[in-house]
Coordinates of C-alpha atoms in Angstrom, one line a residue:
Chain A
X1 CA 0.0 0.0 0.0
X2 CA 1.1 3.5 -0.5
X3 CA 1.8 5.9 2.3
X4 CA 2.8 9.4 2.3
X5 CA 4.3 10.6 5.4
X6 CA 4.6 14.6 6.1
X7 CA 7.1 14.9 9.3
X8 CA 6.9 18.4 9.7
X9 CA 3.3 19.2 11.7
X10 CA 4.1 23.4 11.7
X11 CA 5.9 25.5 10.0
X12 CA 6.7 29.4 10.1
X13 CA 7.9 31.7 7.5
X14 CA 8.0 35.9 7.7
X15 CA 6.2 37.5 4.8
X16 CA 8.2 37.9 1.7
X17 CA 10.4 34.7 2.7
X18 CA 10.8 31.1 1.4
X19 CA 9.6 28.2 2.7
X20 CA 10.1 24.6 1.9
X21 CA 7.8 22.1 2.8
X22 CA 8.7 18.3 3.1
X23 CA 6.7 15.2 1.9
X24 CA 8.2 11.8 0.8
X25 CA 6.3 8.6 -0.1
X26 CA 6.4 5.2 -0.3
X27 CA 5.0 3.2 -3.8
X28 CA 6.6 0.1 -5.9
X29 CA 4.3 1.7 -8.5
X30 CA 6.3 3.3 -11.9
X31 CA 3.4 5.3 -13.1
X32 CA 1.8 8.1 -10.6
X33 CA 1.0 11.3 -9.5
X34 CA 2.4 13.8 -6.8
X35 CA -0.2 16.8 -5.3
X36 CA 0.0 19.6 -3.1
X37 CA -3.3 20.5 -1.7
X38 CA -4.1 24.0 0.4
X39 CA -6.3 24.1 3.0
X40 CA -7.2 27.3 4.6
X41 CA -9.2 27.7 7.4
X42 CA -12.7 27.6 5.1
X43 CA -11.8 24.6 4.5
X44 CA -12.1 24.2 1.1
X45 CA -9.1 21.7 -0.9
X46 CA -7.7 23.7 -3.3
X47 CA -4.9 22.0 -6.0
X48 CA -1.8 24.0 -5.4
X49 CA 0.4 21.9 -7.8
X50 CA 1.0 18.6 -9.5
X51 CA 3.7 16.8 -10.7
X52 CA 3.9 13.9 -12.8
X53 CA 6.5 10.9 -12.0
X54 CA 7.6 10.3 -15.4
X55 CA 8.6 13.9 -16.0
X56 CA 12.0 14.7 -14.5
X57 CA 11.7 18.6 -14.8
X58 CA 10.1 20.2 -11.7
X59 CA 6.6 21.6 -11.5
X60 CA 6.2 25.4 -11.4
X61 CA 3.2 27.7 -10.4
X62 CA 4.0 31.1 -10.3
X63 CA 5.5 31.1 -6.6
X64 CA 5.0 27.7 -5.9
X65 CA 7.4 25.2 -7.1
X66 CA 8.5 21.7 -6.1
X67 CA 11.8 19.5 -5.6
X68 CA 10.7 15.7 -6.7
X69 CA 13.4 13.5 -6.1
X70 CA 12.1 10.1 -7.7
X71 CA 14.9 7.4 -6.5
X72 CA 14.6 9.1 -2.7
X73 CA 11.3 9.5 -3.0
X74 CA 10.7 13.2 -1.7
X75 CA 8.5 15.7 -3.2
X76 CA 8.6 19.0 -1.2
X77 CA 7.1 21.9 -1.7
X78 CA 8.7 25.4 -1.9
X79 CA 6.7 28.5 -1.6
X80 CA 8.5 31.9 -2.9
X81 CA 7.8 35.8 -1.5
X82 CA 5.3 34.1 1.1
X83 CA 2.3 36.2 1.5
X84 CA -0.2 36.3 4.1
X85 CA -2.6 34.5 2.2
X86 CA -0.5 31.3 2.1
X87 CA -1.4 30.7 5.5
X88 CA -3.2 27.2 5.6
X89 CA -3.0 23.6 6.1
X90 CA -0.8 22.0 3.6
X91 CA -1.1 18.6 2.3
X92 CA 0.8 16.6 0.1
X93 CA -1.1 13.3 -2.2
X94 CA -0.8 10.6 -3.9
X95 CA -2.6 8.7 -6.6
X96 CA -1.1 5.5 -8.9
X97 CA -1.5 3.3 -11.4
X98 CA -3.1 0.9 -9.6
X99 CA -5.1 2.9 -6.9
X100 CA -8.0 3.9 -8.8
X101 CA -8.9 7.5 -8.5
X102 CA -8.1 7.5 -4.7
X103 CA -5.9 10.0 -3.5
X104 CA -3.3 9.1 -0.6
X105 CA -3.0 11.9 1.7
X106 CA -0.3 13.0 4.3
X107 CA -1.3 14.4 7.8
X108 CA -0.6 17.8 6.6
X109 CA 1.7 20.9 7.5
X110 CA 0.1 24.2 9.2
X111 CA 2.0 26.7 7.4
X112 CA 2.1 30.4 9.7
X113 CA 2.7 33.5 7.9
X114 CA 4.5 36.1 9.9
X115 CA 3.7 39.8 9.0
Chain B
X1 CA -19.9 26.6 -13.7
X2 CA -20.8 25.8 -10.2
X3 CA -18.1 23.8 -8.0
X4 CA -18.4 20.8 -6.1
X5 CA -21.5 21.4 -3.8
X6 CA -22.1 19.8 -0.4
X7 CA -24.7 20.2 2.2
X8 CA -25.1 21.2 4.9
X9 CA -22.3 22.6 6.0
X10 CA -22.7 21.4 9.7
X11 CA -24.3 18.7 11.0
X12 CA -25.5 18.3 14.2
X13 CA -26.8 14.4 15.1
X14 CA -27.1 12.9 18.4
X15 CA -25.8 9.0 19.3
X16 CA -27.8 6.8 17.2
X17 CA -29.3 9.2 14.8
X18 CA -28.6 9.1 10.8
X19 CA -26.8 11.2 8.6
X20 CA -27.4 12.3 5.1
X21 CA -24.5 14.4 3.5
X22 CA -25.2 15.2 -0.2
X23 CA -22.8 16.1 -3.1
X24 CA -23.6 18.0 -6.0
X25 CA -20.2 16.9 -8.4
X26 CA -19.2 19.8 -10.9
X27 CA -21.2 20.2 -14.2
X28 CA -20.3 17.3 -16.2
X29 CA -18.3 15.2 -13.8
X30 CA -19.3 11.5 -13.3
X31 CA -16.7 10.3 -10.7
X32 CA -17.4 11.4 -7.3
X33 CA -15.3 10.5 -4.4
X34 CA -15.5 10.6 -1.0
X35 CA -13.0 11.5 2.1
X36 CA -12.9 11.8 5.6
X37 CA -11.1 14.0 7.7
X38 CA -10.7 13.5 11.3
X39 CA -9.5 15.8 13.7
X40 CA -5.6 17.0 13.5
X41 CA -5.5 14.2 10.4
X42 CA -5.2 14.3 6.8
X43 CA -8.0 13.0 4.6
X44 CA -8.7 9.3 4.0
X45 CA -10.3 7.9 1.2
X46 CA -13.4 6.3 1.9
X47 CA -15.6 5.2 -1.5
X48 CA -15.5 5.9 -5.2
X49 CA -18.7 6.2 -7.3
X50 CA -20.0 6.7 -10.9
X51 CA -23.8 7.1 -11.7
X52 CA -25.4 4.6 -10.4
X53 CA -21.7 1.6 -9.3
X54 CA -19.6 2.0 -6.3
X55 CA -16.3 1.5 -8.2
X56 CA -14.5 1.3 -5.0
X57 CA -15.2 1.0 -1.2
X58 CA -12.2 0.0 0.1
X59 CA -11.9 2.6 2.5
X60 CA -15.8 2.8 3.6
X61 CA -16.3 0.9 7.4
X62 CA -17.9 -2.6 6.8
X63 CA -21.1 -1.3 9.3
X64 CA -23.5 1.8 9.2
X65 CA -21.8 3.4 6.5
X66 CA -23.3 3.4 2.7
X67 CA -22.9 5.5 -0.3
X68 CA -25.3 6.0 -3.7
X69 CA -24.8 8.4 -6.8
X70 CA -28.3 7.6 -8.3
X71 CA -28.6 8.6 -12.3
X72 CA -30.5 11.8 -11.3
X73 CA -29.5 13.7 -7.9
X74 CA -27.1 14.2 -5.8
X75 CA -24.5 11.5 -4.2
X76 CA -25.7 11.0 -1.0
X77 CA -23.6 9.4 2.1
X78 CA -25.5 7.7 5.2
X79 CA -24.4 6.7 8.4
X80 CA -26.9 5.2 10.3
X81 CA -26.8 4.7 14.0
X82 CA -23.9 7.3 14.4
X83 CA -21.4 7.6 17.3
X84 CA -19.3 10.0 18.7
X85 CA -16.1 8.5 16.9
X86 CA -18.6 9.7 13.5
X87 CA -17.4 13.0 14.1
X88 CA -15.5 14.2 11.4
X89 CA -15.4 16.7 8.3
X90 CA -16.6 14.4 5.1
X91 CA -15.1 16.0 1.9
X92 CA -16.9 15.1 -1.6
X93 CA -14.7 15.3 -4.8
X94 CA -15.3 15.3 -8.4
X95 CA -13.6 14.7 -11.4
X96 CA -14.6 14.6 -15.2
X97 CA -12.5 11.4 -15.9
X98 CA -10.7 8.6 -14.1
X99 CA -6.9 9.6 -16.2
X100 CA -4.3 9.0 -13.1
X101 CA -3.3 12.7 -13.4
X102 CA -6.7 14.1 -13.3
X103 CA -7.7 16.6 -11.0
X104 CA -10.2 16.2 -8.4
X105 CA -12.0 18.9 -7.5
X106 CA -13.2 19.1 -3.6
X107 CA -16.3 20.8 -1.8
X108 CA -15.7 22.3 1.0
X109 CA -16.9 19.9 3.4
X110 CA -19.6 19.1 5.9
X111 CA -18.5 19.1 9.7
X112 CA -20.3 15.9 11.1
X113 CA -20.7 16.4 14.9
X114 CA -22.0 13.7 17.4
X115 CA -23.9 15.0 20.8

């Protein structure tokens, strides 16, 4: 079965900063999919990035990019000029080959933005 | 386009009552997928439906729990007989296609809580 373990529970970054947060996984799939979900405090899961495990080259959004590291199987998540409004619950996912549609999700990181 | 509706948005059920949380996927979306979140954790996968087949229930406890995503309507997830342990936020995703890489979109939830 597929796990993804998140082993940082809070983090804290001053506005403007960068932050990196970590995620690794464990899979004896070949063919899957790495996501980072936001959660703020409405609640509401909102895709923040994706990568895809065949494609070596990193996934960008604007200020959000990620370091996927296939044979150690890490994918964090680094977020650029943090801004207030990155304040949330982070989580990282998984979804393979084999699982279906199901996602896999970590426990998550709470992310604090310091003004 | 609408997103992923749920309702209600809080639920308030005493020991041994049922629940009924509905999920309105996006416009066009077939797949429907739903998560639990307890306290302090990350979400777990609990069942995957398209109209009218659970594709996947892996995740779904063998007792008081049931899903449907009838041809017309909403998908609609009962407990029966609910206990405090019930409690929980119960996310509803959607997704047009079942492509590993395909985004699920989520609702924002309904909080579950058991008096």
């Amino acid at each position: 079965a597929q796990t993804v373990t998140q082993s940082q529970p809070e983090m804290s970054v001053q506005e403007a900063e960068t932050v990196t947060l970590s995620c690794t996984y464990d899979t004896s799939e070949s063919d899957y999919y790495l996501f980072w979900y936001k959660q703020p405090p409405s609640r509401q899961m909102i895709l923040v990035i994706r990568q895809e495990a065949y494609k070596q080259q990193n996934a960008t959004e604007n200020r959000f990019s990620v370091n996927f590291q296939k044979a150690a199987k890490s994918f964090s998540l680094k977020i650029s000029d943090s801004q207030l409004g990155d304040a949330a619950m982070y989580f990282c996912a998984y979804r393979g080959e084999t699982s279906g549609s199901r996602l896999t999700f970590g426990e998550g990181t709470q992310l604090t933005v310091n003004p | 386009n609408a997103g992923v509706m749920q309702n209600p948005r809080h639920l308030v059920r005493r020991r041994g009552q049922e629940a009924r949380l509905r999920c309105s996927p996006m416009k066009g979306h077939s797949h429907v997928y739903w998560y639990r979140q307890l306290p302090e954790e990350g979400l777990k996968f609990m069942v995957y439906l398209q109209k009218e087949n659970i594709i996947d229930e892996s995740g779904m406890p063998k007792e008081r729990f049931s899903a449907e995503f009838p041809k017309e309507g909403p998908s609609i997830l009962r407990i029966q007989q609910v206990v405090r342990g019930d409690s929980a936020a119960y996310f509803c995703a959607s997704s047009p296609e079942i492509r590993t890489g395909a985004e699920a979109f989520f609702g924002q939830g309904t909080r579950l809580t058991v008096v």
